[in-house]
């Protein structure tokens, strides 16, 4: 079995110097230089030779080497063209890796899963570029990409937001969206010194295991997410006022109050105290009233 050659500071510096590589801040480039963290990610992702892994942002190929050892196949999507010759070099020994030089947000990942994996579910594993964490994850869920799990390094604060529930200051639209599609689990917290260059924020590895079926029954998903966004857009307002101020929902205030009362809540209730089940119930009432 081959051993990954990257994942420590010396080898990373060596390869960066060999190719005279300069980090691009706009691409959120913070490369992993800690083998313990890499081992933890691979273990949490639970990869077998049956799996196809999609890696977003392979960088110089550090985690890609680990993934190629564990998986049947790896497709790695990297936006920075200056990293492509480096990846050709560092992944030279692996015949189960395909590198695509593309912006992942412009790529049709569903089509990719169909072509490369016969439409079977992928496992997504990545040390994500933090500036586009939410669009990447929501894009995978909302576009019905067949994914079994997403195991990713994200900003610590974002991991907390994904995992938390009502009553916590981090609870919001992202928590509800993620939990509608998946079961979140924070695997590890990762300090800045595990990266080169060091990010200014703390990081965490989170695993999102996709639900086979959402935990709540919703008549109109888009309506529920419009309601959720409207409730958290104006956190200080009551739920009724927040929803009343939304231009996406055209309901009279009395109807909104009635729908909220049917949840068994008083008029002063705020969106941040509602569970996913309650948002689903509320959106189903409003759906019925709209018809
Ligand atoms: N996986 C490497 C590691 O752990 O050392 C690098 C991780 S670094 C945090 C994020 C990577 O994502 C960089 O290589 C960056 O160039 C790439 N990236 C940034 N924006 C991207 C995009 N829109 N599409 C694909 N890759 C992107």
PDB file of C-alpha atoms and ligand atoms in Angstrom:
ATOM      1  CA  UNK A   1       0.000   0.000   0.000  1.00  0.00           C
ATOM      2  CA  UNK A   2       1.263   3.495  -0.860  1.00  0.00           C
ATOM      3  CA  UNK A   3       1.642   5.997   1.934  1.00  0.00           C
ATOM      4  CA  UNK A   4       0.509   9.576   1.540  1.00  0.00           C
ATOM      5  CA  UNK A   5       3.552  11.823   1.144  1.00  0.00           C
ATOM      6  CA  UNK A   6       1.870  15.073   2.199  1.00  0.00           C
ATOM      7  CA  UNK A   7       0.181  16.257   5.387  1.00  0.00           C
ATOM      8  CA  UNK A   8       3.112  17.699   7.294  1.00  0.00           C
ATOM      9  CA  UNK A   9       4.671  21.188   7.187  1.00  0.00           C
ATOM     10  CA  UNK A  10       8.043  20.171   5.638  1.00  0.00           C
ATOM     11  CA  UNK A  11       6.634  18.348   2.614  1.00  0.00           C
ATOM     12  CA  UNK A  12       4.016  21.019   2.071  1.00  0.00           C
ATOM     13  CA  UNK A  13       6.638  23.804   2.042  1.00  0.00           C
ATOM     14  CA  UNK A  14       8.836  21.729  -0.265  1.00  0.00           C
ATOM     15  CA  UNK A  15       6.134  21.261  -2.870  1.00  0.00           C
ATOM     16  CA  UNK A  16       4.992  24.891  -2.657  1.00  0.00           C
ATOM     17  CA  UNK A  17       8.575  26.053  -3.254  1.00  0.00           C
ATOM     18  CA  UNK A  18       9.161  23.583  -6.052  1.00  0.00           C
ATOM     19  CA  UNK A  19       6.264  25.161  -7.977  1.00  0.00           C
ATOM     20  CA  UNK A  20       6.793  28.708  -6.673  1.00  0.00           C
ATOM     21  CA  UNK A  21       3.151  28.682  -5.549  1.00  0.00           C
ATOM     22  CA  UNK A  22       1.561  31.796  -4.003  1.00  0.00           C
ATOM     23  CA  UNK A  23      -1.549  31.425  -1.847  1.00  0.00           C
ATOM     24  CA  UNK A  24      -4.658  33.157  -3.137  1.00  0.00           C
ATOM     25  CA  UNK A  25      -6.723  34.612  -0.325  1.00  0.00           C
ATOM     26  CA  UNK A  26      -9.786  34.993  -2.557  1.00  0.00           C
ATOM     27  CA  UNK A  27      -9.936  31.190  -2.919  1.00  0.00           C
ATOM     28  CA  UNK A  28      -9.873  30.535   0.850  1.00  0.00           C
ATOM     29  CA  UNK A  29      -6.619  28.583   0.633  1.00  0.00           C
ATOM     30  CA  UNK A  30      -5.589  27.144   4.006  1.00  0.00           C
ATOM     31  CA  UNK A  31      -3.869  23.812   3.469  1.00  0.00           C
ATOM     32  CA  UNK A  32      -3.933  21.052   6.077  1.00  0.00           C
ATOM     33  CA  UNK A  33      -0.565  20.162   7.607  1.00  0.00           C
ATOM     34  CA  UNK A  34      -1.599  17.767  10.375  1.00  0.00           C
ATOM     35  CA  UNK A  35      -1.769  14.023   9.785  1.00  0.00           C
ATOM     36  CA  UNK A  36      -3.873  13.388  12.921  1.00  0.00           C
ATOM     37  CA  UNK A  37      -6.595  15.685  11.625  1.00  0.00           C
ATOM     38  CA  UNK A  38      -6.442  14.008   8.207  1.00  0.00           C
ATOM     39  CA  UNK A  39      -6.801  10.565   9.822  1.00  0.00           C
ATOM     40  CA  UNK A  40      -9.793  11.801  11.830  1.00  0.00           C
ATOM     41  CA  UNK A  41     -11.538  13.147   8.727  1.00  0.00           C
ATOM     42  CA  UNK A  42     -11.012   9.924   6.792  1.00  0.00           C
ATOM     43  CA  UNK A  43     -12.280   7.825   9.713  1.00  0.00           C
ATOM     44  CA  UNK A  44     -15.363  10.021  10.199  1.00  0.00           C
ATOM     45  CA  UNK A  45     -16.171   9.866   6.477  1.00  0.00           C
ATOM     46  CA  UNK A  46     -16.290   6.068   6.734  1.00  0.00           C
ATOM     47  CA  UNK A  47     -15.027   5.382   3.212  1.00  0.00           C
ATOM     48  CA  UNK A  48     -14.691   1.982   1.586  1.00  0.00           C
ATOM     49  CA  UNK A  49     -13.400   0.766  -1.786  1.00  0.00           C
ATOM     50  CA  UNK A  50     -17.056   0.688  -2.905  1.00  0.00           C
ATOM     51  CA  UNK A  51     -17.315   4.448  -2.576  1.00  0.00           C
ATOM     52  CA  UNK A  52     -16.872   7.319  -4.936  1.00  0.00           C
ATOM     53  CA  UNK A  53     -15.726  10.441  -3.130  1.00  0.00           C
ATOM     54  CA  UNK A  54     -16.159  13.983  -4.354  1.00  0.00           C
ATOM     55  CA  UNK A  55     -13.483  16.266  -2.937  1.00  0.00           C
ATOM     56  CA  UNK A  56     -14.070  20.000  -3.243  1.00  0.00           C
ATOM     57  CA  UNK A  57     -10.848  22.025  -3.340  1.00  0.00           C
ATOM     58  CA  UNK A  58      -7.993  19.469  -3.214  1.00  0.00           C
ATOM     59  CA  UNK A  59      -5.323  22.195  -2.919  1.00  0.00           C
ATOM     60  CA  UNK A  60      -1.954  20.443  -3.373  1.00  0.00           C
ATOM     61  CA  UNK A  61      -3.609  17.033  -2.992  1.00  0.00           C
ATOM     62  CA  UNK A  62      -2.911  16.372   0.688  1.00  0.00           C
ATOM     63  CA  UNK A  63      -6.286  14.917   1.626  1.00  0.00           C
ATOM     64  CA  UNK A  64      -6.738  13.562  -1.903  1.00  0.00           C
ATOM     65  CA  UNK A  65      -3.889  11.093  -1.293  1.00  0.00           C
ATOM     66  CA  UNK A  66      -5.624   9.823   1.862  1.00  0.00           C
ATOM     67  CA  UNK A  67      -8.956   9.607   0.046  1.00  0.00           C
ATOM     68  CA  UNK A  68      -7.431   7.749  -2.904  1.00  0.00           C
ATOM     69  CA  UNK A  69      -6.053   5.127  -0.489  1.00  0.00           C
ATOM     70  CA  UNK A  70      -9.458   4.578   1.107  1.00  0.00           C
ATOM     71  CA  UNK A  71     -11.973   4.995  -1.734  1.00  0.00           C
ATOM     72  CA  UNK A  72     -12.694   3.200  -4.995  1.00  0.00           C
ATOM     73  CA  UNK A  73     -12.656   6.454  -6.885  1.00  0.00           C
ATOM     74  CA  UNK A  74     -12.035  10.133  -6.159  1.00  0.00           C
ATOM     75  CA  UNK A  75     -13.154  13.117  -8.209  1.00  0.00           C
ATOM     76  CA  UNK A  76     -11.490  16.332  -7.038  1.00  0.00           C
ATOM     77  CA  UNK A  77     -12.724  19.742  -8.200  1.00  0.00           C
ATOM     78  CA  UNK A  78     -10.225  22.594  -7.924  1.00  0.00           C
ATOM     79  CA  UNK A  79     -10.775  26.170  -9.148  1.00  0.00           C
ATOM     80  CA  UNK A  80      -7.155  27.387  -9.054  1.00  0.00           C
ATOM     81  CA  UNK A  81      -5.388  26.517 -12.322  1.00  0.00           C
ATOM     82  CA  UNK A  82      -1.985  27.067 -10.657  1.00  0.00           C
ATOM     83  CA  UNK A  83      -2.641  23.992  -8.511  1.00  0.00           C
ATOM     84  CA  UNK A  84      -3.273  21.649 -11.449  1.00  0.00           C
ATOM     85  CA  UNK A  85       0.412  20.911 -12.291  1.00  0.00           C
ATOM     86  CA  UNK A  86       1.051  20.359  -8.567  1.00  0.00           C
ATOM     87  CA  UNK A  87      -1.845  17.897  -8.352  1.00  0.00           C
ATOM     88  CA  UNK A  88      -0.553  16.050 -11.420  1.00  0.00           C
ATOM     89  CA  UNK A  89       2.719  15.620  -9.551  1.00  0.00           C
ATOM     90  CA  UNK A  90       1.410  14.725  -6.047  1.00  0.00           C
ATOM     91  CA  UNK A  91      -1.276  12.352  -7.361  1.00  0.00           C
ATOM     92  CA  UNK A  92       0.951  10.723  -9.958  1.00  0.00           C
ATOM     93  CA  UNK A  93       0.926   7.343  -8.162  1.00  0.00           C
ATOM     94  CA  UNK A  94      -2.868   7.119  -7.961  1.00  0.00           C
ATOM     95  CA  UNK A  95      -4.888   5.831 -10.888  1.00  0.00           C
ATOM     96  CA  UNK A  96      -8.278   6.252  -9.197  1.00  0.00           C
ATOM     97  CA  UNK A  97      -8.269  10.065  -9.027  1.00  0.00           C
ATOM     98  CA  UNK A  98      -9.752  12.504 -11.555  1.00  0.00           C
ATOM     99  CA  UNK A  99      -9.012  16.202 -11.143  1.00  0.00           C
ATOM    100  CA  UNK A 100     -11.423  18.730 -12.639  1.00  0.00           C
ATOM    101  CA  UNK A 101     -10.278  22.351 -12.962  1.00  0.00           C
ATOM    102  CA  UNK A 102     -13.631  24.110 -12.321  1.00  0.00           C
ATOM    103  CA  UNK A 103     -15.570  26.296  -9.953  1.00  0.00           C
ATOM    104  CA  UNK A 104     -17.621  23.749  -7.999  1.00  0.00           C
ATOM    105  CA  UNK A 105     -20.561  26.176  -7.847  1.00  0.00           C
ATOM    106  CA  UNK A 106     -20.760  26.135 -11.643  1.00  0.00           C
ATOM    107  CA  UNK A 107     -20.478  22.379 -11.959  1.00  0.00           C
ATOM    108  CA  UNK A 108     -23.532  20.158 -12.419  1.00  0.00           C
ATOM    109  CA  UNK A 109     -22.668  17.722  -9.614  1.00  0.00           C
ATOM    110  CA  UNK A 110     -25.812  15.683 -10.188  1.00  0.00           C
ATOM    111  CA  UNK A 111     -24.731  15.037 -13.754  1.00  0.00           C
ATOM    112  CA  UNK A 112     -21.208  14.246 -12.527  1.00  0.00           C
ATOM    113  CA  UNK A 113     -22.616  11.641 -10.095  1.00  0.00           C
ATOM    114  CA  UNK A 114     -24.596  10.133 -12.943  1.00  0.00           C
ATOM    115  CA  UNK A 115     -21.620   9.949 -15.315  1.00  0.00           C
ATOM    116  CA  UNK A 116     -18.967   8.886 -12.819  1.00  0.00           C
ATOM    117  CA  UNK A 117     -20.983   6.789 -10.366  1.00  0.00           C
ATOM    118  CA  UNK A 118     -24.064   5.610 -12.272  1.00  0.00           C
ATOM    119  CA  UNK A 119     -26.237   7.949 -10.130  1.00  0.00           C
ATOM    120  CA  UNK A 120     -25.336   6.062  -6.921  1.00  0.00           C
ATOM    121  CA  UNK A 121     -24.835   8.241  -3.825  1.00  0.00           C
ATOM    122  CA  UNK A 122     -21.466   9.919  -3.378  1.00  0.00           C
ATOM    123  CA  UNK A 123     -19.600  10.752  -0.222  1.00  0.00           C
ATOM    124  CA  UNK A 124     -18.426  14.336  -0.185  1.00  0.00           C
ATOM    125  CA  UNK A 125     -15.244  14.983   1.789  1.00  0.00           C
ATOM    126  CA  UNK A 126     -13.444  18.323   1.868  1.00  0.00           C
ATOM    127  CA  UNK A 127     -11.567  20.990   3.702  1.00  0.00           C
ATOM    128  CA  UNK A 128     -13.941  23.609   2.317  1.00  0.00           C
ATOM    129  CA  UNK A 129     -13.110  27.114   1.150  1.00  0.00           C
ATOM    130  CA  UNK A 130     -14.918  28.970   3.977  1.00  0.00           C
ATOM    131  CA  UNK A 131     -16.195  31.857   1.837  1.00  0.00           C
ATOM    132  CA  UNK A 132     -18.641  29.526   0.055  1.00  0.00           C
ATOM    133  CA  UNK A 133     -19.442  26.870   2.686  1.00  0.00           C
ATOM    134  CA  UNK A 134     -23.203  27.514   2.734  1.00  0.00           C
ATOM    135  CA  UNK A 135     -23.784  27.693  -1.055  1.00  0.00           C
ATOM    136  CA  UNK A 136     -21.770  24.497  -1.537  1.00  0.00           C
ATOM    137  CA  UNK A 137     -23.669  22.495   1.084  1.00  0.00           C
ATOM    138  CA  UNK A 138     -27.107  23.883   0.262  1.00  0.00           C
ATOM    139  CA  UNK A 139     -26.401  23.419  -3.449  1.00  0.00           C
ATOM    140  CA  UNK A 140     -25.754  19.711  -2.880  1.00  0.00           C
ATOM    141  CA  UNK A 141     -28.953  19.275  -0.860  1.00  0.00           C
ATOM    142  CA  UNK A 142     -31.324  21.483  -2.825  1.00  0.00           C
ATOM    143  CA  UNK A 143     -30.275  20.267  -6.270  1.00  0.00           C
ATOM    144  CA  UNK A 144     -31.037  16.667  -5.309  1.00  0.00           C
ATOM    145  CA  UNK A 145     -27.457  15.523  -5.788  1.00  0.00           C
ATOM    146  CA  UNK A 146     -27.291  11.880  -4.661  1.00  0.00           C
ATOM    147  CA  UNK A 147     -25.096  12.191  -1.555  1.00  0.00           C
ATOM    148  CA  UNK A 148     -24.895   9.759   1.326  1.00  0.00           C
ATOM    149  CA  UNK A 149     -22.810  11.959   3.596  1.00  0.00           C
ATOM    150  CA  UNK A 150     -20.838  15.185   3.633  1.00  0.00           C
ATOM    151  CA  UNK A 151     -17.792  15.239   5.909  1.00  0.00           C
ATOM    152  CA  UNK A 152     -16.197  18.656   5.825  1.00  0.00           C
ATOM    153  CA  UNK A 153     -13.925  21.110   7.569  1.00  0.00           C
ATOM    154  CA  UNK A 154     -15.778  24.371   8.100  1.00  0.00           C
ATOM    155  CA  UNK A 155     -15.451  27.443  10.272  1.00  0.00           C
ATOM    156  CA  UNK A 156     -16.181  26.410  13.892  1.00  0.00           C
ATOM    157  CA  UNK A 157     -18.987  28.939  14.215  1.00  0.00           C
ATOM    158  CA  UNK A 158     -20.690  27.577  11.087  1.00  0.00           C
ATOM    159  CA  UNK A 159     -20.434  23.988  12.393  1.00  0.00           C
ATOM    160  CA  UNK A 160     -22.111  25.155  15.620  1.00  0.00           C
ATOM    161  CA  UNK A 161     -24.881  26.851  13.643  1.00  0.00           C
ATOM    162  CA  UNK A 162     -25.535  23.671  11.661  1.00  0.00           C
ATOM    163  CA  UNK A 163     -25.807  21.482  14.747  1.00  0.00           C
ATOM    164  CA  UNK A 164     -27.751  23.624  17.197  1.00  0.00           C
ATOM    165  CA  UNK A 165     -31.459  23.795  18.102  1.00  0.00           C
ATOM    166  CA  UNK A 166     -33.983  26.380  19.416  1.00  0.00           C
ATOM    167  CA  UNK A 167     -32.944  28.504  22.374  1.00  0.00           C
ATOM    168  CA  UNK A 168     -29.346  28.841  21.227  1.00  0.00           C
ATOM    169  CA  UNK A 169     -27.987  32.112  19.822  1.00  0.00           C
ATOM    170  CA  UNK A 170     -26.494  30.246  16.847  1.00  0.00           C
ATOM    171  CA  UNK A 171     -29.865  28.756  15.847  1.00  0.00           C
ATOM    172  CA  UNK A 172     -31.128  30.027  12.512  1.00  0.00           C
ATOM    173  CA  UNK A 173     -32.100  29.322   8.924  1.00  0.00           C
ATOM    174  CA  UNK A 174     -28.897  27.324   8.294  1.00  0.00           C
ATOM    175  CA  UNK A 175     -29.556  25.018  11.302  1.00  0.00           C
ATOM    176  CA  UNK A 176     -33.049  24.254  10.048  1.00  0.00           C
ATOM    177  CA  UNK A 177     -32.045  23.781   6.423  1.00  0.00           C
ATOM    178  CA  UNK A 178     -29.197  21.409   7.289  1.00  0.00           C
ATOM    179  CA  UNK A 179     -31.308  19.443   9.777  1.00  0.00           C
ATOM    180  CA  UNK A 180     -34.150  19.080   7.292  1.00  0.00           C
ATOM    181  CA  UNK A 181     -31.825  17.243   4.922  1.00  0.00           C
ATOM    182  CA  UNK A 182     -29.304  15.589   7.249  1.00  0.00           C
ATOM    183  CA  UNK A 183     -28.200  14.549  10.716  1.00  0.00           C
ATOM    184  CA  UNK A 184     -25.261  16.759  11.769  1.00  0.00           C
ATOM    185  CA  UNK A 185     -22.471  15.568  14.055  1.00  0.00           C
ATOM    186  CA  UNK A 186     -19.389  17.582  15.019  1.00  0.00           C
ATOM    187  CA  UNK A 187     -16.418  15.222  14.775  1.00  0.00           C
ATOM    188  CA  UNK A 188     -13.599  17.453  16.036  1.00  0.00           C
ATOM    189  CA  UNK A 189     -12.556  21.009  16.675  1.00  0.00           C
ATOM    190  CA  UNK A 190      -9.403  21.992  14.798  1.00  0.00           C
ATOM    191  CA  UNK A 191      -7.131  24.895  15.827  1.00  0.00           C
ATOM    192  CA  UNK A 192      -5.543  27.347  13.318  1.00  0.00           C
ATOM    193  CA  UNK A 193      -2.036  25.825  13.687  1.00  0.00           C
ATOM    194  CA  UNK A 194      -3.149  22.734  11.740  1.00  0.00           C
ATOM    195  CA  UNK A 195      -3.232  24.811   8.532  1.00  0.00           C
ATOM    196  CA  UNK A 196      -0.828  26.710   6.316  1.00  0.00           C
ATOM    197  CA  UNK A 197      -1.324  29.662   6.297  1.00  0.00           C
ATOM    198  CA  UNK A 198      -3.193  29.808   9.612  1.00  0.00           C
ATOM    199  CA  UNK A 199      -6.819  30.957   9.301  1.00  0.00           C
ATOM    200  CA  UNK A 200      -7.971  33.731  11.652  1.00  0.00           C
ATOM    201  CA  UNK A 201     -10.885  31.603  12.878  1.00  0.00           C
ATOM    202  CA  UNK A 202     -11.244  28.241  14.591  1.00  0.00           C
ATOM    203  CA  UNK A 203     -12.374  25.275  12.493  1.00  0.00           C
ATOM    204  CA  UNK A 204     -14.351  22.099  13.007  1.00  0.00           C
ATOM    205  CA  UNK A 205     -14.972  18.889  11.113  1.00  0.00           C
ATOM    206  CA  UNK A 206     -18.672  18.161  10.753  1.00  0.00           C
ATOM    207  CA  UNK A 207     -20.339  15.096   9.283  1.00  0.00           C
ATOM    208  CA  UNK A 208     -23.794  15.488   7.749  1.00  0.00           C
ATOM    209  CA  UNK A 209     -25.473  12.151   7.170  1.00  0.00           C
ATOM    210  CA  UNK A 210     -28.276  12.565   4.666  1.00  0.00           C
ATOM    211  CA  UNK A 211     -31.731  11.497   5.875  1.00  0.00           C
ATOM    212  CA  UNK A 212     -33.325   8.888   3.653  1.00  0.00           C
ATOM    213  CA  UNK A 213     -36.496  10.887   4.040  1.00  0.00           C
ATOM    214  CA  UNK A 214     -36.852  14.324   5.728  1.00  0.00           C
ATOM    215  CA  UNK A 215     -37.845  14.052   9.415  1.00  0.00           C
ATOM    216  CA  UNK A 216     -40.980  16.192   8.845  1.00  0.00           C
ATOM    217  CA  UNK A 217     -43.700  16.133   6.219  1.00  0.00           C
ATOM    218  CA  UNK A 218     -43.964  19.389   4.341  1.00  0.00           C
ATOM    219  CA  UNK A 219     -46.547  20.178   1.664  1.00  0.00           C
ATOM    220  CA  UNK A 220     -44.420  22.881   0.039  1.00  0.00           C
ATOM    221  CA  UNK A 221     -40.680  22.962   0.878  1.00  0.00           C
ATOM    222  CA  UNK A 222     -40.127  26.352  -0.744  1.00  0.00           C
ATOM    223  CA  UNK A 223     -42.916  27.888   1.325  1.00  0.00           C
ATOM    224  CA  UNK A 224     -41.450  26.423   4.539  1.00  0.00           C
ATOM    225  CA  UNK A 225     -37.994  27.828   3.750  1.00  0.00           C
ATOM    226  CA  UNK A 226     -39.493  31.239   2.832  1.00  0.00           C
ATOM    227  CA  UNK A 227     -41.215  31.229   6.230  1.00  0.00           C
ATOM    228  CA  UNK A 228     -38.007  30.195   8.008  1.00  0.00           C
ATOM    229  CA  UNK A 229     -35.969  32.911   6.282  1.00  0.00           C
ATOM    230  CA  UNK A 230     -38.595  35.560   6.989  1.00  0.00           C
ATOM    231  CA  UNK A 231     -38.721  34.589  10.692  1.00  0.00           C
ATOM    232  CA  UNK A 232     -34.967  34.895  11.139  1.00  0.00           C
ATOM    233  CA  UNK A 233     -34.486  37.973   8.937  1.00  0.00           C
ATOM    234  CA  UNK A 234     -35.868  40.097  11.720  1.00  0.00           C
ATOM    235  CA  UNK A 235     -34.827  38.272  14.844  1.00  0.00           C
ATOM    236  CA  UNK A 236     -36.024  40.968  17.229  1.00  0.00           C
ATOM    237  CA  UNK A 237     -39.537  40.971  15.831  1.00  0.00           C
ATOM    238  CA  UNK A 238     -42.295  38.588  16.827  1.00  0.00           C
ATOM    239  CA  UNK A 239     -42.920  35.729  14.424  1.00  0.00           C
ATOM    240  CA  UNK A 240     -46.208  37.325  13.259  1.00  0.00           C
ATOM    241  CA  UNK A 241     -44.496  40.661  12.465  1.00  0.00           C
ATOM    242  CA  UNK A 242     -41.517  38.980  10.798  1.00  0.00           C
ATOM    243  CA  UNK A 243     -43.810  36.977   8.522  1.00  0.00           C
ATOM    244  CA  UNK A 244     -46.085  39.932   7.901  1.00  0.00           C
ATOM    245  CA  UNK A 245     -43.125  42.016   6.665  1.00  0.00           C
ATOM    246  CA  UNK A 246     -42.060  39.406   4.122  1.00  0.00           C
ATOM    247  CA  UNK A 247     -42.924  40.207   0.518  1.00  0.00           C
ATOM    248  CA  UNK A 248     -42.805  36.487  -0.320  1.00  0.00           C
ATOM    249  CA  UNK A 249     -45.827  35.641   1.846  1.00  0.00           C
ATOM    250  CA  UNK A 250     -49.102  37.300   1.021  1.00  0.00           C
ATOM    251  CA  UNK A 251     -51.234  36.647   4.064  1.00  0.00           C
ATOM    252  CA  UNK A 252     -53.275  39.005   6.198  1.00  0.00           C
ATOM    253  CA  UNK A 253     -51.868  39.525   9.679  1.00  0.00           C
ATOM    254  CA  UNK A 254     -55.022  38.007  11.244  1.00  0.00           C
ATOM    255  CA  UNK A 255     -54.464  34.833   9.228  1.00  0.00           C
ATOM    256  CA  UNK A 256     -50.839  34.663  10.350  1.00  0.00           C
ATOM    257  CA  UNK A 257     -51.891  35.073  13.969  1.00  0.00           C
ATOM    258  CA  UNK A 258     -54.482  32.343  13.526  1.00  0.00           C
ATOM    259  CA  UNK A 259     -51.886  29.994  12.011  1.00  0.00           C
ATOM    260  CA  UNK A 260     -49.480  30.726  14.891  1.00  0.00           C
ATOM    261  CA  UNK A 261     -52.235  30.162  17.456  1.00  0.00           C
ATOM    262  CA  UNK A 262     -53.014  26.807  15.892  1.00  0.00           C
ATOM    263  CA  UNK A 263     -49.453  25.841  16.812  1.00  0.00           C
ATOM    264  CA  UNK A 264     -50.420  26.481  20.420  1.00  0.00           C
ATOM    265  CA  UNK A 265     -48.190  29.590  20.591  1.00  0.00           C
ATOM    266  CA  UNK A 266     -49.024  33.066  21.906  1.00  0.00           C
ATOM    267  CA  UNK A 267     -48.873  36.226  19.735  1.00  0.00           C
ATOM    268  CA  UNK A 268     -45.501  37.254  21.219  1.00  0.00           C
ATOM    269  CA  UNK A 269     -43.674  34.103  20.089  1.00  0.00           C
ATOM    270  CA  UNK A 270     -40.406  34.560  18.148  1.00  0.00           C
ATOM    271  CA  UNK A 271     -39.212  32.397  15.269  1.00  0.00           C
ATOM    272  CA  UNK A 272     -36.043  31.433  17.124  1.00  0.00           C
ATOM    273  CA  UNK A 273     -38.046  29.344  19.622  1.00  0.00           C
ATOM    274  CA  UNK A 274     -39.693  27.134  16.974  1.00  0.00           C
ATOM    275  CA  UNK A 275     -38.476  23.626  16.189  1.00  0.00           C
ATOM    276  CA  UNK A 276     -38.259  22.191  12.667  1.00  0.00           C
ATOM    277  CA  UNK A 277     -41.474  20.235  13.389  1.00  0.00           C
ATOM    278  CA  UNK A 278     -43.247  23.473  14.334  1.00  0.00           C
ATOM    279  CA  UNK A 279     -42.029  25.301  11.216  1.00  0.00           C
ATOM    280  CA  UNK A 280     -43.285  22.368   9.142  1.00  0.00           C
ATOM    281  CA  UNK A 281     -46.667  22.471  10.875  1.00  0.00           C
ATOM    282  CA  UNK A 282     -46.908  26.258  10.475  1.00  0.00           C
ATOM    283  CA  UNK A 283     -46.035  26.094   6.799  1.00  0.00           C
ATOM    284  CA  UNK A 284     -48.633  23.376   6.247  1.00  0.00           C
ATOM    285  CA  UNK A 285     -51.338  25.575   7.877  1.00  0.00           C
ATOM    286  CA  UNK A 286     -50.301  28.534   5.761  1.00  0.00           C
ATOM    287  CA  UNK A 287     -50.263  26.334   2.662  1.00  0.00           C
ATOM    288  CA  UNK A 288     -53.846  25.257   3.388  1.00  0.00           C
ATOM    289  CA  UNK A 289     -54.941  28.891   3.972  1.00  0.00           C
ATOM    290  CA  UNK A 290     -53.344  29.961   0.677  1.00  0.00           C
ATOM    291  CA  UNK A 291     -55.367  27.527  -1.357  1.00  0.00           C
TER     292      UNK A 291
HETATM  293  N1  LIG B   1      -7.915  20.235   0.503  1.00  0.00           N
HETATM  294  C1  LIG B   1      -6.741  21.087   0.664  1.00  0.00           C
HETATM  295  C2  LIG B   1      -6.161  20.866   2.044  1.00  0.00           C
HETATM  296  O1  LIG B   1      -6.911  20.431   2.922  1.00  0.00           O
HETATM  297  O2  LIG B   1      -4.992  21.144   2.248  1.00  0.00           O
HETATM  298  C3  LIG B   1      -7.070  22.559   0.424  1.00  0.00           C
HETATM  299  C4  LIG B   1      -8.205  23.154   1.230  1.00  0.00           C
HETATM  300  S1  LIG B   1      -8.383  24.903   1.075  1.00  0.00           S
HETATM  301  C5  LIG B   1      -9.209  25.292   2.594  1.00  0.00           C
HETATM  302  C6  LIG B   1      -9.722  25.142  -0.073  1.00  0.00           C
HETATM  303  C7  LIG B   1      -9.428  24.758  -1.510  1.00  0.00           C
HETATM  304  O3  LIG B   1     -10.608  25.013  -2.299  1.00  0.00           O
HETATM  305  C8  LIG B   1      -8.308  25.544  -2.183  1.00  0.00           C
HETATM  306  O4  LIG B   1      -7.478  24.655  -2.860  1.00  0.00           O
HETATM  307  C9  LIG B   1      -9.031  26.480  -3.150  1.00  0.00           C
HETATM  308  O5  LIG B   1      -8.245  26.852  -4.276  1.00  0.00           O
HETATM  309  C10 LIG B   1     -10.239  25.634  -3.529  1.00  0.00           C
HETATM  310  N2  LIG B   1     -11.413  26.413  -3.985  1.00  0.00           N
HETATM  311  C11 LIG B   1     -11.794  27.652  -3.617  1.00  0.00           C
HETATM  312  N3  LIG B   1     -12.934  28.015  -4.233  1.00  0.00           N
HETATM  313  C12 LIG B   1     -13.307  26.974  -5.019  1.00  0.00           C
HETATM  314  C13 LIG B   1     -14.392  26.748  -5.923  1.00  0.00           C
HETATM  315  N4  LIG B   1     -15.332  27.678  -6.118  1.00  0.00           N
HETATM  316  N5  LIG B   1     -14.440  25.575  -6.589  1.00  0.00           N
HETATM  317  C14 LIG B   1     -13.482  24.625  -6.393  1.00  0.00           C
HETATM  318  N6  LIG B   1     -12.435  24.780  -5.562  1.00  0.00           N
HETATM  319  C15 LIG B   1     -12.340  25.940  -4.867  1.00  0.00           C
END
